[in-house]
XYZ file of C-alpha atoms in Angstrom:
613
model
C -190.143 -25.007 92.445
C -191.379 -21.683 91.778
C -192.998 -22.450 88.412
C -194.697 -25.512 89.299
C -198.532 -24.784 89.260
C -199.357 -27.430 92.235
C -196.459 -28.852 95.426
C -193.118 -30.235 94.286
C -192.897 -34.325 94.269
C -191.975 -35.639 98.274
C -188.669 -36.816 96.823
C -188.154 -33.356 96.529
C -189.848 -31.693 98.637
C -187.035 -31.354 101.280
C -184.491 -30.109 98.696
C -183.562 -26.893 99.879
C -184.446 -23.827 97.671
C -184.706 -19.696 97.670
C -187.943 -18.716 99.316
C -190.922 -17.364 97.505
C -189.125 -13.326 98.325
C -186.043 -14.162 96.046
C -188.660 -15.607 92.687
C -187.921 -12.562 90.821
C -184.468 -12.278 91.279
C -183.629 -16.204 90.703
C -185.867 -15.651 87.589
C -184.484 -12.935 86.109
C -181.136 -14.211 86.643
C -182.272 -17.705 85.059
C -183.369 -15.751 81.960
C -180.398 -13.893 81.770
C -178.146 -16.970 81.643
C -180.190 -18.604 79.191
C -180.500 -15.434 76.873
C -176.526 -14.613 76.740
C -174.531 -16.530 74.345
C -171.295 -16.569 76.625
C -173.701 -18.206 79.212
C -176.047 -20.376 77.397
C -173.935 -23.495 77.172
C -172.480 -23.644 80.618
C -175.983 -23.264 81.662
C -177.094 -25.835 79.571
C -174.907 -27.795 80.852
C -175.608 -27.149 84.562
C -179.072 -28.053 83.954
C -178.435 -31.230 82.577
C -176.261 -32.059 85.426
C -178.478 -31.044 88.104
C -181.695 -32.732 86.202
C -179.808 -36.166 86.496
C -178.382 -35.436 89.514
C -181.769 -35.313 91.541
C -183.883 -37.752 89.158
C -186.290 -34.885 88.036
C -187.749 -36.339 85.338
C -188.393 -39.445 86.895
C -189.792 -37.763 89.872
C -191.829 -35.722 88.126
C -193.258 -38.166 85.680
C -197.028 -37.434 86.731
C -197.335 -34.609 86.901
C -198.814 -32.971 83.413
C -198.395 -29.621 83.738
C -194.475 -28.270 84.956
C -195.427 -24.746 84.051
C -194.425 -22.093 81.670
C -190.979 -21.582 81.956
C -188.214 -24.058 80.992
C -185.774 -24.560 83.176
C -184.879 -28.029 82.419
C -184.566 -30.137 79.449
C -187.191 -32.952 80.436
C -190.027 -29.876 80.531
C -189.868 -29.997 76.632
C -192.148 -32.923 76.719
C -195.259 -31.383 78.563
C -194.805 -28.535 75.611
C -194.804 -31.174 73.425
C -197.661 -32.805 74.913
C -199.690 -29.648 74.552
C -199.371 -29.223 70.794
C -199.564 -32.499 69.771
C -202.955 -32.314 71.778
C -204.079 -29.235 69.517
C -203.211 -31.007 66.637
C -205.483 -34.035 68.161
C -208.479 -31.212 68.991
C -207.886 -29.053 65.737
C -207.233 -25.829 67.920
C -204.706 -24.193 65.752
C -204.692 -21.349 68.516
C -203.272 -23.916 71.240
C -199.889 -24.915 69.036
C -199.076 -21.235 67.532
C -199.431 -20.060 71.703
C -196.896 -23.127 72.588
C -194.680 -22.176 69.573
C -194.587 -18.843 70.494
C -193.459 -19.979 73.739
C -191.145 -21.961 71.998
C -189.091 -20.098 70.104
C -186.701 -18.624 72.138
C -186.138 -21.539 74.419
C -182.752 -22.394 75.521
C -183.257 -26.074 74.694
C -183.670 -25.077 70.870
C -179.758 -25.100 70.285
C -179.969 -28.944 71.087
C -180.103 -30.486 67.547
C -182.786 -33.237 68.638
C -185.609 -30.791 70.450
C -184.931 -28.336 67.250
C -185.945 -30.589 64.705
C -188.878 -31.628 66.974
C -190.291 -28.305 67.389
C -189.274 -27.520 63.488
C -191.741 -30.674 62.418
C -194.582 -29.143 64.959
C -194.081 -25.796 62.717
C -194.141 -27.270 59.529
C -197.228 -29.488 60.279
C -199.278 -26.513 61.675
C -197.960 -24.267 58.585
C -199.563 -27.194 56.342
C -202.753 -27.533 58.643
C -203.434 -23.327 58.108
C -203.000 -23.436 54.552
C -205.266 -26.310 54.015
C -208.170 -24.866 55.782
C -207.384 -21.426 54.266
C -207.793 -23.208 50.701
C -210.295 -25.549 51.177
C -212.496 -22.369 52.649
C -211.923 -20.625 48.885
C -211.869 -23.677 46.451
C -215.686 -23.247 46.095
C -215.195 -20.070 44.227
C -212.810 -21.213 41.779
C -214.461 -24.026 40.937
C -216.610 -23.029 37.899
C -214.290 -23.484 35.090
C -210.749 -25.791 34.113
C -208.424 -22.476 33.768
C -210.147 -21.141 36.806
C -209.003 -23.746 39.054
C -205.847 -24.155 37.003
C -205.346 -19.969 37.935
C -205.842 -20.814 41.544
C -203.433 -23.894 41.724
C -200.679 -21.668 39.835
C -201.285 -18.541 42.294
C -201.889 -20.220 45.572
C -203.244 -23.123 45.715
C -199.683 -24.959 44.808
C -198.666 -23.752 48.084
C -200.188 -26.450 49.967
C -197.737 -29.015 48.132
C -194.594 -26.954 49.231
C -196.087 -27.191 52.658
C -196.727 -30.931 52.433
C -193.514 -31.443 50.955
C -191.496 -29.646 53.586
C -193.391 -31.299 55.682
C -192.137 -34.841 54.430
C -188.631 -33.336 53.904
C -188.609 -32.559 57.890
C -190.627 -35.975 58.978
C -187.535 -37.868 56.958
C -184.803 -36.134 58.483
C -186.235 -36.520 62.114
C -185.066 -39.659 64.009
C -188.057 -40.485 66.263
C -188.242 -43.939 67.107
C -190.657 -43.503 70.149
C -193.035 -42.405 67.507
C -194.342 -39.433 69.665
C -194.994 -37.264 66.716
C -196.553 -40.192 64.653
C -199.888 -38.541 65.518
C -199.173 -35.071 64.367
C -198.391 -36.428 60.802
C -201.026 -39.008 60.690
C -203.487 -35.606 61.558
C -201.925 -33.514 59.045
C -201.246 -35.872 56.451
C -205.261 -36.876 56.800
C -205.711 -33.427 56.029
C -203.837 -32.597 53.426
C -205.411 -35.894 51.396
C -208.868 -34.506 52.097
C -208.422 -31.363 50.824
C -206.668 -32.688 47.531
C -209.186 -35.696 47.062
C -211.899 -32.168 46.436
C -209.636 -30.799 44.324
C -209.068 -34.238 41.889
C -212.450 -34.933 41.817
C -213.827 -31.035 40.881
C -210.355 -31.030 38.160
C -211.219 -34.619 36.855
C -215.282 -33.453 36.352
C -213.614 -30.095 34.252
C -210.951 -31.918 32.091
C -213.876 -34.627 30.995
C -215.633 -31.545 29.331
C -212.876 -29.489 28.219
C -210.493 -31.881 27.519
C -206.553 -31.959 27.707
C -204.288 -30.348 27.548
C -206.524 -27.470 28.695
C -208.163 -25.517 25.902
C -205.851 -22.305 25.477
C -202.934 -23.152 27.586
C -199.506 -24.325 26.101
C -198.936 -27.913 25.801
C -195.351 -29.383 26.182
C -195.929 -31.035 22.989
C -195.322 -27.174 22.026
C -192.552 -26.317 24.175
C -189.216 -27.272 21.817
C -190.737 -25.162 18.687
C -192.142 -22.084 20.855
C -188.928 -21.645 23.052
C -186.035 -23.298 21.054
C -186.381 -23.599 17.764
C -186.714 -19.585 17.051
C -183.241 -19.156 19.175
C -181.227 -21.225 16.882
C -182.966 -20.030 13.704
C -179.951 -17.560 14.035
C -176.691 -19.233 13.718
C -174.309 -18.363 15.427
C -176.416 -18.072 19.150
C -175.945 -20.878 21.804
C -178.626 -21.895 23.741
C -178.873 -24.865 26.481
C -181.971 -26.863 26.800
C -182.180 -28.314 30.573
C -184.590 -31.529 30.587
C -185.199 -32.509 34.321
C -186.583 -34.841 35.420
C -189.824 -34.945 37.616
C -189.615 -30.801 38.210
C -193.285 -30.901 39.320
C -194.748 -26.804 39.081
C -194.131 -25.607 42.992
C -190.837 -26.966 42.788
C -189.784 -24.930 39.283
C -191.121 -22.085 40.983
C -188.496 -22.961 44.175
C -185.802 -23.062 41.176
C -187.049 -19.670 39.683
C -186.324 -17.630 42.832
C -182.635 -19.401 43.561
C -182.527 -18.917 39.608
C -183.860 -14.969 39.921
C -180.461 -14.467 42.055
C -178.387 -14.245 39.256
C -180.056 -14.150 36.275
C -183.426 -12.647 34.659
C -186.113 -15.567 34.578
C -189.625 -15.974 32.958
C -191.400 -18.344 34.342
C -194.384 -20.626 31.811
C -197.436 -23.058 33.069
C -197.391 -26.052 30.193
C -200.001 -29.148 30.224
C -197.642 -32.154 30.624
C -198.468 -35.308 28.302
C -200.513 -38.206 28.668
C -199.805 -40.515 30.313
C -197.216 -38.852 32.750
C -194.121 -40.886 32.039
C -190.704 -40.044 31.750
C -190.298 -42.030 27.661
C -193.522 -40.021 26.749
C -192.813 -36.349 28.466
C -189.345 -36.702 27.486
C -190.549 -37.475 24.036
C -193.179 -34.571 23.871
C -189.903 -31.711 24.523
C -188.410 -32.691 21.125
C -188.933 -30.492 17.973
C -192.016 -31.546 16.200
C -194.002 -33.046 18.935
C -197.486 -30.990 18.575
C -197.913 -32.528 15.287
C -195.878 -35.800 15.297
C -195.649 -37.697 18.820
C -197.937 -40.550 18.729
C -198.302 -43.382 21.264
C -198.209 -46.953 20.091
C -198.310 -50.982 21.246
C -194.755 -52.062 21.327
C -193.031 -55.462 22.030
C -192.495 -53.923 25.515
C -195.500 -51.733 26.120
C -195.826 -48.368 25.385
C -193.492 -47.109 22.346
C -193.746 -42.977 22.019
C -193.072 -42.551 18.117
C -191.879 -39.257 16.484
C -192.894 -39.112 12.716
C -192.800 -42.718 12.655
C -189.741 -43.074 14.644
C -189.444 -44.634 18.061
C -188.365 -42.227 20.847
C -188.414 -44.610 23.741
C -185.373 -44.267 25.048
C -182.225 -41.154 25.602
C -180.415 -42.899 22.802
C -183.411 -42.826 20.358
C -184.508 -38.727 21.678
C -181.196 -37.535 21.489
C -180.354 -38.874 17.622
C -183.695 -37.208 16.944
C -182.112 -33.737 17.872
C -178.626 -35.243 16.632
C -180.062 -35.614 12.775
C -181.869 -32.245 13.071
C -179.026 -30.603 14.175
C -176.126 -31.929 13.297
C -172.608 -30.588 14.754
C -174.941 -27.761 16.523
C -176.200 -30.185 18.776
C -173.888 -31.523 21.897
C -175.675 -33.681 24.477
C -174.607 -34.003 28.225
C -175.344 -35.349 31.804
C -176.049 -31.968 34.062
C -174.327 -33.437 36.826
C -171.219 -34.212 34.477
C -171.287 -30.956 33.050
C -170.802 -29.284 36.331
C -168.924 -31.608 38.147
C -166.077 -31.673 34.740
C -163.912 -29.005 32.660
C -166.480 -29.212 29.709
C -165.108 -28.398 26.243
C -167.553 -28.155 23.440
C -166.255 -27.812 19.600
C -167.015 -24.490 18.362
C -169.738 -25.866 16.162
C -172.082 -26.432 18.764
C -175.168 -24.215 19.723
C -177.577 -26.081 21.138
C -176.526 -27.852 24.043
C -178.781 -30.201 26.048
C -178.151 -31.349 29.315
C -180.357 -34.029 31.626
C -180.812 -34.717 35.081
C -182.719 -37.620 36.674
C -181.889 -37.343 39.954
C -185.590 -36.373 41.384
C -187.362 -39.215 39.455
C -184.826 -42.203 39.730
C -184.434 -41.208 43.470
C -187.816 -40.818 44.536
C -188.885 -44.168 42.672
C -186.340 -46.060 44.289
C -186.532 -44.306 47.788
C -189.223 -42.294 48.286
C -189.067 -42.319 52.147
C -185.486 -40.506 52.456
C -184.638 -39.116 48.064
C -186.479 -36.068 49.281
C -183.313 -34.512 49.819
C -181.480 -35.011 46.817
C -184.131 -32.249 45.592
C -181.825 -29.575 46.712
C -178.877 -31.369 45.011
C -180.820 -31.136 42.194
C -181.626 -27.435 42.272
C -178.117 -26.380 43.463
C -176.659 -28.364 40.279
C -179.081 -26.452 37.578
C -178.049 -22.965 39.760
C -174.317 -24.134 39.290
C -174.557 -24.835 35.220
C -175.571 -21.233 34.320
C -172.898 -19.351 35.172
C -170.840 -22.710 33.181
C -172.684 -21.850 30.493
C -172.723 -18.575 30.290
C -168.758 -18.709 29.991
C -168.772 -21.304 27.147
C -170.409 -18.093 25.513
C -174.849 -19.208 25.719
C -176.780 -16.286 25.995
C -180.316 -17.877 26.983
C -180.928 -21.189 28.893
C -184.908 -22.983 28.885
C -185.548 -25.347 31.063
C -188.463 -28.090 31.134
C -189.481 -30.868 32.509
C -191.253 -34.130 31.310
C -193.941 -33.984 34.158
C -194.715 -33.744 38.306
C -195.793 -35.781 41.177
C -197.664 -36.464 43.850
C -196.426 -37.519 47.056
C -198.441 -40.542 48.837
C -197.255 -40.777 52.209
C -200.524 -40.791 53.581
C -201.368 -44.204 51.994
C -203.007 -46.805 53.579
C -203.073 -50.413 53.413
C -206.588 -49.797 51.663
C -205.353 -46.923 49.416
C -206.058 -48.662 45.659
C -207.997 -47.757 43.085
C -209.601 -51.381 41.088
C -209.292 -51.336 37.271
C -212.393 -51.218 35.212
C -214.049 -53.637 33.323
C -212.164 -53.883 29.998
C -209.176 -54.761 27.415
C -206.490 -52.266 29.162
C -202.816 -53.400 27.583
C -200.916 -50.871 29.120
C -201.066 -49.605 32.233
C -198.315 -46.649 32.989
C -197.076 -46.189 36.215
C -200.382 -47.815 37.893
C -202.138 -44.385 37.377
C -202.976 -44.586 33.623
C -204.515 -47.737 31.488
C -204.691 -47.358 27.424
C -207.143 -50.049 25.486
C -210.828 -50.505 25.845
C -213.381 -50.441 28.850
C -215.920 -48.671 30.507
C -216.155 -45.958 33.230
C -217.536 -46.859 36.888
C -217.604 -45.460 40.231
C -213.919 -45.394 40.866
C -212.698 -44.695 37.095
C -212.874 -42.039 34.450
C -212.559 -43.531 31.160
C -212.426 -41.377 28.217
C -211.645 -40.978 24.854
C -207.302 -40.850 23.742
C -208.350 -38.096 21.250
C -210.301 -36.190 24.388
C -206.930 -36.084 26.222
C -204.544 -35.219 23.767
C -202.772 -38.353 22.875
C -202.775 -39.790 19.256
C -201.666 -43.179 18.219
C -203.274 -46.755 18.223
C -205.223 -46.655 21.526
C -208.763 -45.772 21.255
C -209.098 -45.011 25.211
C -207.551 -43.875 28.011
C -208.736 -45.349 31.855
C -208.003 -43.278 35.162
C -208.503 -43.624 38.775
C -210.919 -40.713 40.083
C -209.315 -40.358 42.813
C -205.197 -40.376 43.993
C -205.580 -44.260 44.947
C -203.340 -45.693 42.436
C -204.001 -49.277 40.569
C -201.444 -50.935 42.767
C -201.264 -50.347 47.066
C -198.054 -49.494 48.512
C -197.263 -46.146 46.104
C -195.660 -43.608 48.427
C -194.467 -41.581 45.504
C -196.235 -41.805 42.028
C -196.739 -39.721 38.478
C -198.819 -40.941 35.471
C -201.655 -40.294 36.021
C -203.538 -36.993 35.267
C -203.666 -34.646 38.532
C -202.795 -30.984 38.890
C -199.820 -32.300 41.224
C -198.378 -34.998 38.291
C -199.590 -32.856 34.740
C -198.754 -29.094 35.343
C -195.243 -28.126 34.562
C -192.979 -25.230 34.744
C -191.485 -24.303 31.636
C -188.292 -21.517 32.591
C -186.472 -19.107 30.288
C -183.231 -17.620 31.371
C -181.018 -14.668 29.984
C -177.978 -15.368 31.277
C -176.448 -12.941 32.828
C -172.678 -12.635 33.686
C -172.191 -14.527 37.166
C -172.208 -13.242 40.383
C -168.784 -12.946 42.268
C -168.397 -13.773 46.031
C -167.260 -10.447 47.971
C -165.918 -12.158 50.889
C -164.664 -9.001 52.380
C -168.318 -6.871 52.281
C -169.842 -9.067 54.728
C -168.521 -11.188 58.072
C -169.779 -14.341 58.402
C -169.466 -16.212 61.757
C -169.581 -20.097 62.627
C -169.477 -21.113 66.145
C -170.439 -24.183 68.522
C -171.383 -23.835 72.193
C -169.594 -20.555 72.694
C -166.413 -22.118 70.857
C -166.648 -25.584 71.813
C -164.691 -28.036 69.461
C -166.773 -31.308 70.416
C -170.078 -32.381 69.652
C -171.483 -35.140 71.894
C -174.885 -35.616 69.410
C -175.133 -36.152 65.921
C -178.036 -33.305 65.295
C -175.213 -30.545 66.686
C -176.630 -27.036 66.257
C -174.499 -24.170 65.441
C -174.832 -20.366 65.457
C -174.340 -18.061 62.637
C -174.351 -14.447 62.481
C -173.642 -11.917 59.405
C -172.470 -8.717 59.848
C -170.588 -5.946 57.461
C -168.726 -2.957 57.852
C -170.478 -1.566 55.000
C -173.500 0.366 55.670
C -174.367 0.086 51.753
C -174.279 -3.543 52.027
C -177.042 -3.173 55.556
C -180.207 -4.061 53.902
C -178.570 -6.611 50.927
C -179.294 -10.741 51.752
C -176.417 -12.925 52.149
C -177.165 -16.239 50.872
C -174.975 -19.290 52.460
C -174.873 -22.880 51.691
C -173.524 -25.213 54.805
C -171.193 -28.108 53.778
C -169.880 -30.694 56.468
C -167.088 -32.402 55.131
C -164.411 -34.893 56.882
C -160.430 -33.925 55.882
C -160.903 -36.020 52.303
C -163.610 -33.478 51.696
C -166.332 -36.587 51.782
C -169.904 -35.213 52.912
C -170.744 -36.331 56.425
C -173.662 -34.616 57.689
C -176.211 -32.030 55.861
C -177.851 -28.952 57.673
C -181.313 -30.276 58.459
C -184.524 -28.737 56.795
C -186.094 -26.084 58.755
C -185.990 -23.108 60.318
C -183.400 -20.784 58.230
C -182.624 -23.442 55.951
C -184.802 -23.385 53.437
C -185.920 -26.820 52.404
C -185.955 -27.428 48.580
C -182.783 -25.308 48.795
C -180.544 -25.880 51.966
C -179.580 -22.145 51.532
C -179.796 -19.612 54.392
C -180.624 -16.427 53.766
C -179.727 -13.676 56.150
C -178.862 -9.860 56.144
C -176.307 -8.494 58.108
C -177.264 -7.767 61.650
C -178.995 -10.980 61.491
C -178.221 -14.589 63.158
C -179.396 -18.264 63.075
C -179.354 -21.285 64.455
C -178.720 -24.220 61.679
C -178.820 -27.785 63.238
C -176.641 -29.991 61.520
C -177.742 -34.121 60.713
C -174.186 -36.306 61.446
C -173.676 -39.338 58.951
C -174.703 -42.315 61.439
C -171.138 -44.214 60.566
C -169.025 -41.339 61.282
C -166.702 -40.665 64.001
C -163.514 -38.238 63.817
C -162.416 -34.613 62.736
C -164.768 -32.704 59.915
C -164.885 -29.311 59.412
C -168.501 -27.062 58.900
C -167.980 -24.304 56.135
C -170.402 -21.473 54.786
C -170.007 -21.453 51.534
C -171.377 -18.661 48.494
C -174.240 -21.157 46.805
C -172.869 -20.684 43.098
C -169.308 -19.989 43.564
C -168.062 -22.060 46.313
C -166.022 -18.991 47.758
C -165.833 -19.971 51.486
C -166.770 -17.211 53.936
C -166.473 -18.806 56.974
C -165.465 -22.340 58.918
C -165.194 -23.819 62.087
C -163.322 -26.966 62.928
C -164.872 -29.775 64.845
C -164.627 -33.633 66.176
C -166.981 -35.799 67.421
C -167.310 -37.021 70.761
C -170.048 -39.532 71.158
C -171.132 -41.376 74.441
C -170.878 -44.649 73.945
C-alpha cells in the first residue's frame, strides 16, 4: 500500500493497513525479514500465502507500475517488464538500474525468478560487449594477423558471452515465451556484429591466404609439440585430440587447467575444410608436408603419404606403425572413468573425446551442457596421467564452431554456378565454379589444401548452403578455423584439505523438501585458518539419487560458471546455486560439494522432493 505510486485497487481498498506514520517502521522491519537468513523463508512463505489469499495479482493486473520495493512475488513481473523494455529501446542504462535493484531481492532464492533474472544478465553482458567491439573493430581492421590479434585478445569474448548466453536460454523453462524478445534482440545483435567481422576476415584471407602467413598451422602441430618429446626414449607424453574445442573455449580449459598444472597456451590455423576426418587427419606426424585431400567412393578421402586417414581406425595405425609398442590409444572418457594399465613400453599415449561435436550435431538446442562434462573429464585425466609416470600432456583440437541460433527460415547461403562434388558440412564446396555476390571462390592451393581439387567455394557470409543449421563448422570463420593448441607440465596433483576450509549446504534455513524443481540452495565457505583467508575454494555440485544416478545439475549462472559448473568462492564468501531437477524424478537425492579433480566431498545436505501435483 505504501509503495504503490497511484491508490490501491477497490477490491482492496478497504483492507485494513498501518497508516502512512508507521511506513518506516513496517519497512524497515520488511527489509529486515527479508535480509536475515533465519527469516527469509518463513517470510517467503507468508508472502505467498497472503498474495493468494487476497487475489493480489489478479487485482492488480493493470496496473504497470507496483513500485520499487518487492514485497510480493507477482511484483517480479513489472521488473521484468522494465528490462525487457530496455532491451526493446536499446537503453542499456534502464536494465543494469533494474538489475541493480535486483540483486538482492528476496525472490532470487526461488529457482524459477533466478534463472530469469540470470538470462536478463547474461543477455545485457552480451549486448555491452558487442557494442564495445563493434565501436573498435575499425581499427583492427587493416591487416589478417591484426584482426586475428584482436579476436585472440578480446574480441573472442563476445562468443563466451553468446555462448553463455545459449547455455542459460537452454536451461530456462519458459513456455510463456516472455523472454523470447530479449534473445531475439540480443541474438540480432550478436549476428550483426559477426556478419562485419566475416566479411572484413573473408576480404583479408583472399589476399593473404590460409593458413595465415606466419602463424602455425595444425598441419604443424604433431612435429612442433610431439615429435621432439619422444625423440628421447624413455619420456611419456599424452596427446589429447578433442573434438570441436573451438579457441574461447580452450582458453575456458586453460584456466580450470592453470589450477593444477603449468599451461602454455598456442593460436593454430585449423584445416580446410573444417571437418572432423580432415582436422583429425592434419594432428598426425607428417601432415605439413603429406596430408592431401582427394575424391573418394564416399566423398572426401584425407590421404597421408598416399594413405587414407578417413577414419580413427585408419589415423590411429598411422601413429601405431610409427610408433610401435610406444604408442597406446584410448577413449578420454574410458581412461578416466577405468583403472587404466598401460605396458611399460608405452610413451605416447593418445586419448579422444567427441563429446562436444557428436553432441552438438545431434542436439544442438540442449548438448551445450555436456561442454562442462567435457572440460571436467580432460581436468580429471592429468592428474591420471601424471601417476602412470607422463611428464607433459598437449592438447589439440581438429577445429571450432559457430553457434546459429539466430537462424532464420531465410538464413541460406545459394551455391555458385559450377562443378562442386563435395560439399563439407554445407559450409565448404571443392570442384570448379565461379565467385558471385554471396560466394568466395578461390583457389585450393590459396587456402592451404593440396590434393585433386583445383578450387575451393565458400559462403561470404555465416548463412550456410542448407537452412535449418543451429550449430555448424566447415567452413572458414574465425569462430570454426582458429584453434587452441595447450601444453601442460604436469605437475603432481592437488590434494583436497577438507579440514582448511568449512563448506556449508543448506535449503530454506534447513528445510528437507523442495516443492519446485529449480530449488536454490545457499552455500557459504569459511576457515579457521587465517593463511587460508584470501585462497579460492573451487566446488563442483553433484545431485545424485541413493544409486548415485545424476538427477538434476546446478544451473548456469550466477556463481556457477558456465563452461565449467565450478563455483569459486573464498572463505568469508557465500552463494546462491539454483539447482535444475530431472523432469521424471520424484524421491530422496542428496546435493554434495565436491573438490573438482579429486572428488573429496566437503559438504552435503540431504533432500526429497515434494511436488504439488
Amino acid at each position: 500500500a505504501f509503495d504503490l505510486p497511484g491508490a490501491l485497487p477497490v477490491a482492496l481498498a478497504s483492507i485494513p493497513h498501518a497508516p502512512i506514520e508507521a511506513r518506516l517502521l513496517v519497512e524497515d522491519l520488511c527489509d529486515d525479514l527479508r535480509n536475515d537468513r533465519r527469516m527469509r523463508g518463513r517470510y517467503i512463505e507468508k508472502a505467498e500465502e497472503i498474495e493468494k489469499e487476497l487475489e493480489l495479482a489478479i487485482h492488480c493486473a493493470g496496473i504497470a507500475d507496483l513500485g520499487e520495493r518487492d514485497t510480493f512475488p507477482f511484483e517480479e513481473r513489472t521488473f521484468l517488464t522494465r528490462a525487457i523494455a530496455g532491451f526493446e529501446n536499446n537503453d542499456p542504462d534502464a536494465i543494469r538500474g533494474v538489475l541493480a535493484r535486483r540483486r538482492g531481492s528476496v525472490w532470487a532464492s526461488r529457482g524459477e525468478n533466478r534463472e530469469q533474472w540470470d538470462l536478463v544478465q547474461a543477455a545485457l553482458a552480451l549486448l555491452e560487449s558487442c557494442d564495445t567491439h563493434e565501436a573498435q573493430l575499425a581499427a583492427h581492421l587493416r591487416s589478417l594477423d591484426a584482426l586475428i590479434d584482436f579476436y585472440t585478445s578480446s574480441l573472442r569474448d563476445v562468443d563466451r558471452l553468446h555462448r553463455e548466453l545459449e547455455q542459460s536460454a537452454s536451461a530456462y523453462l519458459d513456455p510463456d515465451g516472455v523472454l523470447s524478445e530479449v534473445l531475439t534482440v540480443v541474438r540480432t545483435r550478436y549476428r550483426r556484429l559477426m556478419e562485419q567481422v566475416q566479411g572484413r576476415f573473408l576480404t583479408l584471407v583472399e589476399s593473404a591466404g590460409w593458413p595465415a602467413p606466419g602463424r602455425l598451422a595444425n598441419t604443424e602441430v604433431f612435429d612442433k609439440f610431439v615429435k621432439p618429446r619422444l625423440a628421447e626414449s624413455g619420456k611419456r607424453t599424452a596427446y589429447l585430440l578433442v573434438d570441436a574445442l573451438r579457441y574461447e573455449l580452450g582458453l575456458e580449459l586453460e584456466k580450470l587447467l592453470a589450477e593444477d598444472h603449468p599451461v602454455e597456451r598456442h593460436l593454430a590455423c585449423a584445416q580446410l575444410p573444417t571437418i572432423t576426418p580432415v582436422g583429425m587427419a592434419s594432428l598426425l606426424p607428417g601432415a605439413s608436408s603429406g596430408l592431401s585431400l582427394e575424391q573418394g567412393t564416399g566423398g572426401l578421402a584425407p590421404q597421408l603419404e598416399g594413405q587414407p586417414v578417413t577414419n580413427v581406425s585408419q589415423r590411429m595405425d598411422v601413429l601405431r606403425k610409427t610408433y610401435g609398442d610406444r604408442f597406446h590409444e584410448q577413449l578420454l572418457g574410458d581412461f578416466v572413468r577405468g583403472k587404466p594399465k598401460l605396458a611399460e613400453t608405452v610413451e605416447l599415449l593418445v586419448l579422444r573425446s567427441t563429446e562436444i561435436d557428436s553432441h552438438l550435431e545431434a542436439n544442438p538446442e540442449t548438448a551445450l551442457s555436456v561442454i562442462p562434462q567435457t572440460l571436467k573429464l580432460l581436468r580429471a585425466a592429468l592428474p591420471k596421467l601424471r601417476t602412470l609416470g607422463f611428464t607433459e600432456a598437449v592438447l589439440v583440437t581438429d577445429h571450432g564452431f559457430f553457434l546459429n541460433v539466430q537462424a532464420s527460415a531465410g538464413d541460406v547461403c545459394q551455391k555458385p554456378a559450377g562443378t562442386w562434388p563435395v560439399n563439407a558440412h554445407e559450409r565448404f564446396l571443392l570442384g570448379d565454379g565461379a565467385s558471385d555476390s554471396n560466394n568466395l571462390v578461390l583457389p585450393t592451393a590459396k587456402l592451404g589444401i593440396r590434393g585433386t581439387f583445383t578450387q575451393a567455394a565458400l559462403p561470404r557470409s555465416f548463412a550456410p548452403y542448407r537452412a535449418g543449421l543451429l550449430y555448424f563448422h566447415g567452413g572458414l570463420s574465425l569462430q570454426e578455423a582458429l584453434v587452441p593448441v595447450l601444453t601442460v607440465k604436469l605437475a603432481a596433483a592437488p590434494k583436497a584439505n577438507a579440514s582448511a576450509v568449512q563448506v556449508a549446504l543448506s535449503y530454506k534455513g534447513g528445510s528437507t523438501r523442495i516443492t519446485t524443481r529449480r530449488p536454490v540452495l545457499d552455500l557459504t565457505i569459511s576457515s579457521a585458518d587465517m593463511f587460508a583467508q584470501d585462497s579460492p575454494v573451487e566446488i563442483q555440485i553433484e545431485v545424485q539419487d541413493s544409486k548415485a544416478n545424476i538427477v538434476g545439475d546446478p544451473a548456469p549462472g550466477g556463481a556457477v560458471n558456465p563452461a565449467t559448473r565450478i563455483i569459486t568462492l573464498r572463505p568469508g564468501e557465500s552463494c546462491q546455486v539454483s539447482l535444475k531437477m530431472t523432469m521424471d524424478f520424484e524421491g530422496k537425492f542428496i546435493v554434495k560439494a565436491l573438490h573438482p579433480v579429486t572428488n573429496a566431498t566437503f559438504a552435503t545436505v540431504h533432500l526429497e522432493t515434494d511436488y504439488a501435483v
